[in-house]
Amino acid sequence: MNTHESIVVCGGGLAGMATALGLKKAGFAVRIVAPAYQAMTLAPHHFHPRVYALSAASQAFLEQLGVWRLMRSERITPVTGMELFGDGDGFVQLDAWHNAQSNLTWIVESGEMEHALYQALQVFNVPWHDDLFAELTATGLKTQRGDVLSADLIVGADGARSLVRAKAHIEHHQKPYHHDGVVAHLHTELPHQNRAYQWFTGDSVLALLPMPDTDQGPQVSMVWSVQAQQAQAFMALDAPQQQDHVQRVLGALTQHRLGQLQLRSQPFAFPLTLERSAMIAPRVALVGDAAHRVHPLAGQGLNLGLGDIQELIQVLTDKPSYQRVGELRVLERYRRARLEPILAMRLMTHGLHQLFVSQAAPIALARNVGMKLVDKLPFIKRQLIQRAAGK
């Protein structure tokens, strides 16, 4: 056991709760500093506005934490296949069986995962300090209410605007895409058949992710990466106008692949950025969005963050007993281990975004020809599926 060393996790979202639970199960003395958890109360057949596509590696990690079994199976949608459409005649179809898998990924609501994680934290009696991080101190941290907590290591799991990162003076770079992500749940006229769909239009990327059926029929979750001005214009419309826009514009964009589309939840929009950081400082480590952000077109943001958490726990567990959890040479092992997977994901998502927003005719031709070529190469498909699975 490692209870002689204390760790404070700043942040009570998915990354913070998963970090605290994993560290506790590994034998560390850990507590969370964040506002008290408040579950979102949902009426029957209503769903949390934010959903995630969990890779096989992430699903296995949640299983290891004992969280997967706490989530309601009827709220989890396995994805067995995916269809990608270019802005010309480009097309790629990926199926789980291409790599001898049952599923490509699983679509799960943020709120469902948070509730399961919170239940597990209660079972393992992880202390939750209802407050916000304010300052680093020589021996730990100070909260906004003035409480002083000692800690050998502080984990910043406090999101993209991480105050822990700022106070620790950890190098951080941000590049705006000048696109917004618009998310909402949609009714579909036709069943999704547990398939995900993605359209690259040349100036936007539209993903429709399968969700559990409702009392009104099949539904999908929409993630629409569109130019910021277009997103803001859409968000400024009243509800009937938004409904009309979805039916006309998205219906035409998808060529009615799922029949008529209708909004069934209030849409939300958020700016998209590419972000990276140095991830560590003496006695401080960052995980999740506090450490990095990538374009959501591959749906890998949370999976990347869960990978951070797994690696941090492994490094701290494997360190020699004479080293402390907050030592820079220990944390440097964590940073080095995450360099390659984070860089690979950043290059892939940023490269795909740059490739598909270019209006140059030769590039448009090349990307569609490339998609058709990939669709005919089983080996490349297996590589894509393995990458998506986190392998």
mmCIF file of C-alpha atoms in Angstrom, residues 26-353:
data_model
loop_
_atom_site.group_PDB
_atom_site.id
_atom_site.type_symbol
_atom_site.label_atom_id
_atom_site.label_comp_id
_atom_site.label_asym_id
_atom_site.label_seq_id
_atom_site.Cartn_x
_atom_site.Cartn_y
_atom_site.Cartn_z
ATOM 1 C CA ALA A 26 -3.988 1.156 -6.474
ATOM 2 C CA GLY A 27 -3.532 1.825 -2.755
ATOM 3 C CA PHE A 28 -2.825 5.557 -2.646
ATOM 4 C CA ALA A 29 -4.281 7.988 -0.130
ATOM 5 C CA VAL A 30 -6.279 10.284 -2.393
ATOM 6 C CA ARG A 31 -8.964 12.928 -2.160
ATOM 7 C CA ILE A 32 -10.875 15.089 -4.613
ATOM 8 C CA VAL A 33 -11.143 18.873 -4.461
ATOM 9 C CA ALA A 34 -14.133 20.035 -6.516
ATOM 10 C CA PRO A 35 -17.670 21.367 -6.090
ATOM 11 C CA ALA A 36 -20.012 18.707 -4.688
ATOM 12 C CA TYR A 37 -21.271 16.255 -7.283
ATOM 13 C CA GLN A 38 -24.828 16.859 -8.461
ATOM 14 C CA ALA A 39 -26.462 14.199 -10.610
ATOM 15 C CA MET A 40 -28.541 15.388 -13.551
ATOM 16 C CA THR A 41 -32.148 14.318 -13.126
ATOM 17 C CA LEU A 42 -33.568 13.112 -16.422
ATOM 18 C CA ALA A 43 -37.125 12.216 -17.344
ATOM 19 C CA PRO A 44 -37.752 8.822 -19.008
ATOM 20 C CA HIS A 45 -36.496 8.695 -22.609
ATOM 21 C CA HIS A 46 -34.374 11.801 -22.056
ATOM 22 C CA PHE A 47 -30.599 11.704 -22.296
ATOM 23 C CA HIS A 48 -27.578 13.665 -21.170
ATOM 24 C CA PRO A 49 -26.634 16.208 -23.884
ATOM 25 C CA ARG A 50 -23.010 15.064 -24.083
ATOM 26 C CA VAL A 51 -22.057 11.551 -25.154
ATOM 27 C CA TYR A 52 -18.719 9.844 -25.722
ATOM 28 C CA ALA A 53 -17.469 7.069 -27.987
ATOM 29 C CA LEU A 54 -15.484 4.737 -25.748
ATOM 30 C CA SER A 55 -12.694 2.663 -27.285
ATOM 31 C CA ALA A 56 -12.059 -0.959 -26.367
ATOM 32 C CA ALA A 57 -9.107 0.163 -24.220
ATOM 33 C CA SER A 58 -11.300 2.666 -22.350
ATOM 34 C CA GLN A 59 -14.075 0.106 -21.884
ATOM 35 C CA ALA A 60 -11.545 -2.348 -20.430
ATOM 36 C CA PHE A 61 -10.220 0.344 -18.054
ATOM 37 C CA LEU A 62 -13.722 1.163 -16.797
ATOM 38 C CA GLU A 63 -14.302 -2.570 -16.360
ATOM 39 C CA GLN A 64 -11.092 -2.780 -14.328
ATOM 40 C CA LEU A 65 -12.258 0.109 -12.143
ATOM 41 C CA GLY A 66 -15.565 -1.710 -11.530
ATOM 42 C CA VAL A 67 -17.483 1.142 -13.155
ATOM 43 C CA TRP A 68 -18.672 -0.501 -16.372
ATOM 44 C CA ARG A 69 -20.985 -2.905 -14.548
ATOM 45 C CA LEU A 70 -22.546 -0.003 -12.622
ATOM 46 C CA MET A 71 -23.801 1.647 -15.798
ATOM 47 C CA ARG A 72 -27.230 0.679 -17.067
ATOM 48 C CA SER A 73 -26.891 -1.519 -20.136
ATOM 49 C CA GLU A 74 -29.968 0.041 -21.746
ATOM 50 C CA ARG A 75 -28.140 3.406 -21.761
ATOM 51 C CA ILE A 76 -25.087 2.006 -23.596
ATOM 52 C CA THR A 77 -25.129 1.615 -27.376
ATOM 53 C CA PRO A 78 -22.546 -0.685 -28.985
ATOM 54 C CA VAL A 79 -21.342 0.465 -32.398
ATOM 55 C CA THR A 80 -20.760 -2.428 -34.801
ATOM 56 C CA GLY A 81 -19.942 -0.423 -37.918
ATOM 57 C CA MET A 82 -19.151 3.023 -39.276
ATOM 58 C CA GLU A 83 -19.701 4.708 -42.638
ATOM 59 C CA LEU A 84 -17.624 7.711 -43.727
ATOM 60 C CA PHE A 85 -18.565 9.889 -46.693
ATOM 61 C CA GLY A 86 -16.304 12.362 -48.507
ATOM 62 C CA ASP A 87 -17.379 15.580 -50.192
ATOM 63 C CA GLY A 88 -17.244 13.820 -53.566
ATOM 64 C CA ASP A 89 -17.651 10.111 -54.154
ATOM 65 C CA GLY A 90 -15.243 9.110 -51.368
ATOM 66 C CA PHE A 91 -16.569 6.398 -49.074
ATOM 67 C CA VAL A 92 -15.152 4.111 -46.364
ATOM 68 C CA GLN A 93 -17.069 1.428 -44.514
ATOM 69 C CA LEU A 94 -15.606 -0.024 -41.330
ATOM 70 C CA ASP A 95 -17.127 -3.010 -39.551
ATOM 71 C CA ALA A 96 -16.046 -4.633 -36.305
ATOM 72 C CA TRP A 97 -15.745 -7.982 -38.049
ATOM 73 C CA HIS A 98 -12.983 -6.554 -40.256
ATOM 74 C CA ASN A 99 -10.727 -6.982 -37.203
ATOM 75 C CA ALA A 100 -12.540 -9.963 -35.626
ATOM 76 C CA GLN A 101 -14.212 -7.729 -33.009
ATOM 77 C CA SER A 102 -17.794 -7.658 -31.760
ATOM 78 C CA ASN A 103 -17.925 -3.851 -31.515
ATOM 79 C CA LEU A 104 -15.964 -0.867 -32.791
ATOM 80 C CA THR A 105 -16.866 1.332 -29.844
ATOM 81 C CA TRP A 106 -19.607 2.094 -27.312
ATOM 82 C CA ILE A 107 -21.652 5.314 -27.086
ATOM 83 C CA VAL A 108 -22.241 6.323 -23.468
ATOM 84 C CA GLU A 109 -23.697 9.477 -21.916
ATOM 85 C CA SER A 110 -21.365 11.625 -19.847
ATOM 86 C CA GLY A 111 -23.899 11.702 -17.009
ATOM 87 C CA GLU A 112 -24.195 7.903 -16.930
ATOM 88 C CA MET A 113 -20.433 7.495 -16.546
ATOM 89 C CA GLU A 114 -20.232 10.250 -13.943
ATOM 90 C CA HIS A 115 -22.975 8.660 -11.843
ATOM 91 C CA ALA A 116 -21.295 5.245 -11.963
ATOM 92 C CA LEU A 117 -17.919 6.741 -11.043
ATOM 93 C CA TYR A 118 -19.456 8.640 -8.144
ATOM 94 C CA GLN A 119 -21.097 5.466 -6.839
ATOM 95 C CA ALA A 120 -17.745 3.674 -6.957
ATOM 96 C CA LEU A 121 -16.019 6.538 -5.139
ATOM 97 C CA GLN A 122 -18.617 6.240 -2.372
ATOM 98 C CA VAL A 123 -18.021 2.496 -2.085
ATOM 99 C CA PHE A 124 -14.257 3.065 -1.765
ATOM 100 C CA ASN A 125 -14.797 5.956 0.652
ATOM 101 C CA VAL A 126 -12.765 8.512 -1.325
ATOM 102 C CA PRO A 127 -12.951 11.884 0.497
ATOM 103 C CA TRP A 128 -14.513 14.712 -1.525
ATOM 104 C CA HIS A 129 -13.602 18.249 -0.442
ATOM 105 C CA ASP A 130 -16.416 20.547 -1.610
ATOM 106 C CA ASP A 131 -14.342 23.510 -2.752
ATOM 107 C CA LEU A 132 -12.214 24.791 -5.635
ATOM 108 C CA PHE A 133 -8.453 24.847 -6.084
ATOM 109 C CA ALA A 134 -6.971 28.326 -5.689
ATOM 110 C CA GLU A 135 -3.199 28.231 -5.120
ATOM 111 C CA LEU A 136 -0.240 25.893 -4.841
ATOM 112 C CA THR A 137 1.654 25.966 -1.558
ATOM 113 C CA ALA A 138 5.026 24.600 -0.473
ATOM 114 C CA THR A 139 3.347 21.513 0.978
ATOM 115 C CA GLY A 140 0.173 21.179 -1.084
ATOM 116 C CA LEU A 141 -2.585 23.572 -2.054
ATOM 117 C CA LYS A 142 -4.978 26.226 -0.815
ATOM 118 C CA THR A 143 -8.659 26.235 -1.743
ATOM 119 C CA GLN A 144 -10.839 29.210 -2.599
ATOM 120 C CA ARG A 145 -12.367 29.125 0.889
ATOM 121 C CA GLY A 146 -8.897 29.282 2.420
ATOM 122 C CA ASP A 147 -8.451 25.640 3.456
ATOM 123 C CA VAL A 148 -4.868 24.395 3.244
ATOM 124 C CA LEU A 149 -4.411 20.765 2.203
ATOM 125 C CA SER A 150 -1.134 18.877 2.211
ATOM 126 C CA ALA A 151 -0.271 16.713 -0.792
ATOM 127 C CA ASP A 152 2.780 14.968 -2.193
ATOM 128 C CA LEU A 153 1.210 15.174 -5.654
ATOM 129 C CA ILE A 154 -1.521 17.344 -7.146
ATOM 130 C CA VAL A 155 -3.312 16.051 -10.241
ATOM 131 C CA GLY A 156 -4.888 18.704 -12.427
ATOM 132 C CA ALA A 157 -8.058 17.196 -13.882
ATOM 133 C CA ASP A 158 -9.815 20.552 -13.986
ATOM 134 C CA GLY A 159 -10.534 20.848 -17.701
ATOM 135 C CA ALA A 160 -9.356 22.910 -20.637
ATOM 136 C CA ARG A 161 -9.150 26.132 -18.614
ATOM 137 C CA SER A 162 -7.112 24.429 -15.908
ATOM 138 C CA LEU A 163 -6.200 26.714 -13.020
ATOM 139 C CA VAL A 164 -3.815 24.054 -11.715
ATOM 140 C CA ARG A 165 -1.941 24.254 -15.022
ATOM 141 C CA ALA A 166 -1.780 28.041 -14.857
ATOM 142 C CA LYS A 167 -0.643 28.184 -11.220
ATOM 143 C CA ALA A 168 2.020 25.532 -11.827
ATOM 144 C CA HIS A 169 3.299 27.569 -14.812
ATOM 145 C CA ILE A 170 3.101 24.530 -17.074
ATOM 146 C CA GLU A 171 3.758 25.422 -20.700
ATOM 147 C CA HIS A 172 0.553 25.458 -22.739
ATOM 148 C CA HIS A 173 -0.163 26.169 -26.409
ATOM 149 C CA GLN A 174 -3.577 26.704 -27.986
ATOM 150 C CA LYS A 175 -4.590 26.981 -31.652
ATOM 151 C CA PRO A 176 -8.202 27.869 -32.516
ATOM 152 C CA TYR A 177 -9.832 26.032 -35.411
ATOM 153 C CA HIS A 178 -12.361 28.856 -35.943
ATOM 154 C CA HIS A 179 -14.961 26.093 -35.944
ATOM 155 C CA ASP A 180 -17.571 25.328 -33.308
ATOM 156 C CA GLY A 181 -18.897 21.951 -32.300
ATOM 157 C CA VAL A 182 -22.713 21.868 -32.297
ATOM 158 C CA VAL A 183 -24.222 18.935 -30.384
ATOM 159 C CA ALA A 184 -27.806 17.751 -30.035
ATOM 160 C CA HIS A 185 -29.861 14.560 -30.094
ATOM 161 C CA LEU A 186 -31.966 13.890 -33.194
ATOM 162 C CA HIS A 187 -34.921 11.704 -34.075
ATOM 163 C CA THR A 188 -34.278 9.632 -37.176
ATOM 164 C CA GLU A 189 -36.933 8.245 -39.461
ATOM 165 C CA LEU A 190 -34.896 5.101 -40.160
ATOM 166 C CA PRO A 191 -33.136 2.874 -37.599
ATOM 167 C CA HIS A 192 -29.404 3.442 -37.172
ATOM 168 C CA GLN A 193 -28.717 -0.316 -36.853
ATOM 169 C CA ASN A 194 -25.917 0.374 -34.349
ATOM 170 C CA ARG A 195 -23.868 2.150 -36.981
ATOM 171 C CA ALA A 196 -22.112 5.514 -36.736
ATOM 172 C CA TYR A 197 -22.035 7.895 -39.702
ATOM 173 C CA GLN A 198 -19.689 10.731 -40.607
ATOM 174 C CA TRP A 199 -19.785 13.206 -43.490
ATOM 175 C CA PHE A 200 -16.820 15.371 -44.550
ATOM 176 C CA THR A 201 -18.351 18.186 -46.567
ATOM 177 C CA GLY A 202 -15.333 20.382 -47.317
ATOM 178 C CA ASP A 203 -16.244 23.064 -44.749
ATOM 179 C CA SER A 204 -17.730 20.947 -41.954
ATOM 180 C CA VAL A 205 -17.699 17.496 -40.403
ATOM 181 C CA LEU A 206 -20.978 15.913 -39.327
ATOM 182 C CA ALA A 207 -21.105 12.810 -37.132
ATOM 183 C CA LEU A 208 -24.282 10.945 -36.183
ATOM 184 C CA LEU A 209 -23.737 8.475 -33.345
ATOM 185 C CA PRO A 210 -26.243 5.725 -32.499
ATOM 186 C CA MET A 211 -28.198 6.122 -29.269
ATOM 187 C CA PRO A 212 -30.805 3.977 -27.481
ATOM 188 C CA ASP A 213 -34.262 4.065 -29.042
ATOM 189 C CA THR A 214 -36.875 6.232 -27.320
ATOM 190 C CA ASP A 215 -40.657 5.962 -27.046
ATOM 191 C CA GLN A 216 -40.740 8.088 -30.222
ATOM 192 C CA GLY A 217 -38.431 5.833 -32.221
ATOM 193 C CA PRO A 218 -34.720 5.718 -33.116
ATOM 194 C CA GLN A 219 -32.353 8.539 -32.203
ATOM 195 C CA VAL A 220 -28.764 9.608 -32.798
ATOM 196 C CA SER A 221 -26.419 12.096 -31.200
ATOM 197 C CA MET A 222 -25.200 14.816 -33.563
ATOM 198 C CA VAL A 223 -21.695 16.278 -33.374
ATOM 199 C CA TRP A 224 -21.396 18.926 -36.078
ATOM 200 C CA SER A 225 -18.060 20.709 -36.553
ATOM 201 C CA VAL A 226 -18.881 23.798 -38.568
ATOM 202 C CA GLN A 227 -17.394 27.249 -39.170
ATOM 203 C CA ALA A 228 -17.919 29.444 -36.124
ATOM 204 C CA GLN A 229 -20.055 32.006 -37.993
ATOM 205 C CA GLN A 230 -22.373 29.293 -39.297
ATOM 206 C CA ALA A 231 -22.653 27.715 -35.861
ATOM 207 C CA GLN A 232 -23.465 31.053 -34.246
ATOM 208 C CA ALA A 233 -26.070 31.793 -36.919
ATOM 209 C CA PHE A 234 -27.692 28.404 -36.275
ATOM 210 C CA MET A 235 -27.687 28.919 -32.503
ATOM 211 C CA ALA A 236 -29.313 32.350 -32.960
ATOM 212 C CA LEU A 237 -32.359 30.812 -34.679
ATOM 213 C CA ASP A 238 -35.517 30.162 -32.708
ATOM 214 C CA ALA A 239 -36.597 26.545 -32.087
ATOM 215 C CA PRO A 240 -38.862 26.165 -35.171
ATOM 216 C CA GLN A 241 -36.172 27.668 -37.413
ATOM 217 C CA GLN A 242 -33.542 25.316 -35.964
ATOM 218 C CA GLN A 243 -35.869 22.398 -36.617
ATOM 219 C CA ASP A 244 -36.345 23.515 -40.221
ATOM 220 C CA HIS A 245 -32.576 23.956 -40.652
ATOM 221 C CA VAL A 246 -31.884 20.431 -39.442
ATOM 222 C CA GLN A 247 -34.525 18.944 -41.696
ATOM 223 C CA ARG A 248 -33.423 20.840 -44.805
ATOM 224 C CA VAL A 249 -29.671 21.337 -44.493
ATOM 225 C CA LEU A 250 -28.634 18.213 -42.615
ATOM 226 C CA GLY A 251 -31.172 16.130 -44.498
ATOM 227 C CA ALA A 252 -29.560 17.169 -47.794
ATOM 228 C CA LEU A 253 -26.026 16.841 -46.418
ATOM 229 C CA THR A 254 -26.683 13.242 -45.295
ATOM 230 C CA GLN A 255 -28.643 12.466 -48.483
ATOM 231 C CA HIS A 256 -31.359 11.258 -46.127
ATOM 232 C CA ARG A 257 -29.277 8.210 -45.173
ATOM 233 C CA LEU A 258 -31.361 7.926 -41.975
ATOM 234 C CA GLY A 259 -34.514 9.437 -43.423
ATOM 235 C CA GLN A 260 -35.963 12.625 -41.995
ATOM 236 C CA LEU A 261 -34.028 14.184 -39.099
ATOM 237 C CA GLN A 262 -35.661 16.134 -36.267
ATOM 238 C CA LEU A 263 -34.209 17.875 -33.237
ATOM 239 C CA ARG A 264 -35.253 16.204 -29.996
ATOM 240 C CA SER A 265 -33.025 18.172 -27.587
ATOM 241 C CA GLN A 266 -31.750 21.702 -27.200
ATOM 242 C CA PRO A 267 -28.524 22.178 -29.206
ATOM 243 C CA PHE A 268 -25.316 23.412 -27.592
ATOM 244 C CA ALA A 269 -22.211 24.894 -29.235
ATOM 245 C CA PHE A 270 -18.606 25.193 -28.093
ATOM 246 C CA PRO A 271 -15.408 26.451 -29.784
ATOM 247 C CA LEU A 272 -12.951 23.859 -31.089
ATOM 248 C CA THR A 273 -9.254 24.211 -30.319
ATOM 249 C CA LEU A 274 -6.045 22.237 -30.644
ATOM 250 C CA GLU A 275 -4.162 22.347 -27.344
ATOM 251 C CA ARG A 276 -1.036 20.810 -25.890
ATOM 252 C CA SER A 277 0.942 21.253 -22.698
ATOM 253 C CA ALA A 278 4.133 20.089 -20.983
ATOM 254 C CA MET A 279 1.830 18.045 -18.681
ATOM 255 C CA ILE A 280 4.002 18.116 -15.554
ATOM 256 C CA ALA A 281 5.743 20.321 -13.011
ATOM 257 C CA PRO A 282 7.295 19.448 -9.638
ATOM 258 C CA ARG A 283 4.501 17.803 -7.575
ATOM 259 C CA VAL A 284 1.935 18.439 -10.369
ATOM 260 C CA ALA A 285 0.629 16.228 -13.191
ATOM 261 C CA LEU A 286 -2.128 17.037 -15.690
ATOM 262 C CA VAL A 287 -4.619 14.601 -17.203
ATOM 263 C CA GLY A 288 -7.405 14.888 -19.774
ATOM 264 C CA ASP A 289 -8.447 18.247 -21.211
ATOM 265 C CA ALA A 290 -6.151 20.055 -18.776
ATOM 266 C CA ALA A 291 -3.232 18.388 -20.564
ATOM 267 C CA HIS A 292 -4.405 18.390 -24.198
ATOM 268 C CA ARG A 293 -7.334 18.785 -26.576
ATOM 269 C CA VAL A 294 -7.771 17.454 -30.101
ATOM 270 C CA HIS A 295 -10.345 17.940 -32.824
ATOM 271 C CA PRO A 296 -13.461 15.842 -32.041
ATOM 272 C CA LEU A 297 -13.794 14.411 -35.570
ATOM 273 C CA ALA A 298 -12.305 11.094 -34.379
ATOM 274 C CA GLY A 299 -14.177 11.121 -31.062
ATOM 275 C CA GLN A 300 -10.974 10.325 -29.143
ATOM 276 C CA GLY A 301 -10.755 13.120 -26.553
ATOM 277 C CA LEU A 302 -12.001 11.146 -23.547
ATOM 278 C CA ASN A 303 -10.149 8.009 -24.640
ATOM 279 C CA LEU A 304 -6.920 10.015 -24.717
ATOM 280 C CA GLY A 305 -7.646 11.329 -21.224
ATOM 281 C CA LEU A 306 -8.382 7.876 -19.818
ATOM 282 C CA GLY A 307 -5.089 6.754 -21.342
ATOM 283 C CA ASP A 308 -3.364 9.523 -19.349
ATOM 284 C CA ILE A 309 -4.962 8.277 -16.150
ATOM 285 C CA GLN A 310 -3.985 4.657 -16.741
ATOM 286 C CA GLU A 311 -0.381 5.608 -17.474
ATOM 287 C CA LEU A 312 -0.098 7.929 -14.463
ATOM 288 C CA ILE A 313 -1.394 5.222 -12.126
ATOM 289 C CA GLN A 314 0.992 2.667 -13.645
ATOM 290 C CA VAL A 315 4.017 4.967 -13.321
ATOM 291 C CA LEU A 316 3.208 5.835 -9.700
ATOM 292 C CA THR A 317 2.591 2.186 -8.836
ATOM 293 C CA ASP A 318 5.823 0.987 -10.448
ATOM 294 C CA LYS A 319 8.135 3.666 -9.048
ATOM 295 C CA PRO A 320 10.886 2.583 -6.637
ATOM 296 C CA SER A 321 9.886 2.902 -2.976
ATOM 297 C CA TYR A 322 12.617 5.466 -2.304
ATOM 298 C CA GLN A 323 11.110 7.912 -4.817
ATOM 299 C CA ARG A 324 8.177 10.200 -4.022
ATOM 300 C CA VAL A 325 5.067 10.475 -6.203
ATOM 301 C CA GLY A 326 5.661 14.182 -6.802
ATOM 302 C CA GLU A 327 9.300 13.940 -7.843
ATOM 303 C CA LEU A 328 9.957 15.391 -11.263
ATOM 304 C CA ARG A 329 11.950 12.326 -12.388
ATOM 305 C CA VAL A 330 8.925 10.132 -11.591
ATOM 306 C CA LEU A 331 6.487 12.429 -13.375
ATOM 307 C CA GLU A 332 8.851 12.688 -16.332
ATOM 308 C CA ARG A 333 8.293 8.965 -16.943
ATOM 309 C CA TYR A 334 4.576 9.658 -17.183
ATOM 310 C CA ARG A 335 5.094 12.537 -19.615
ATOM 311 C CA ARG A 336 7.432 10.520 -21.835
ATOM 312 C CA ALA A 337 5.037 7.571 -21.939
ATOM 313 C CA ARG A 338 2.203 9.806 -23.141
ATOM 314 C CA LEU A 339 4.203 11.740 -25.748
ATOM 315 C CA GLU A 340 3.773 9.280 -28.621
ATOM 316 C CA PRO A 341 0.038 8.449 -28.288
ATOM 317 C CA ILE A 342 -0.893 12.110 -27.804
ATOM 318 C CA LEU A 343 1.257 13.245 -30.723
ATOM 319 C CA ALA A 344 -0.102 10.491 -32.965
ATOM 320 C CA MET A 345 -3.697 11.442 -32.169
ATOM 321 C CA ARG A 346 -2.973 15.155 -32.606
ATOM 322 C CA LEU A 347 -1.333 14.590 -35.983
ATOM 323 C CA MET A 348 -4.155 12.337 -37.162
ATOM 324 C CA THR A 349 -7.049 14.571 -36.145
ATOM 325 C CA HIS A 350 -5.389 17.840 -37.151
ATOM 326 C CA GLY A 351 -4.171 16.322 -40.411
ATOM 327 C CA LEU A 352 -7.626 15.006 -41.294
ATOM 328 C CA HIS A 353 -9.188 18.365 -40.467
#
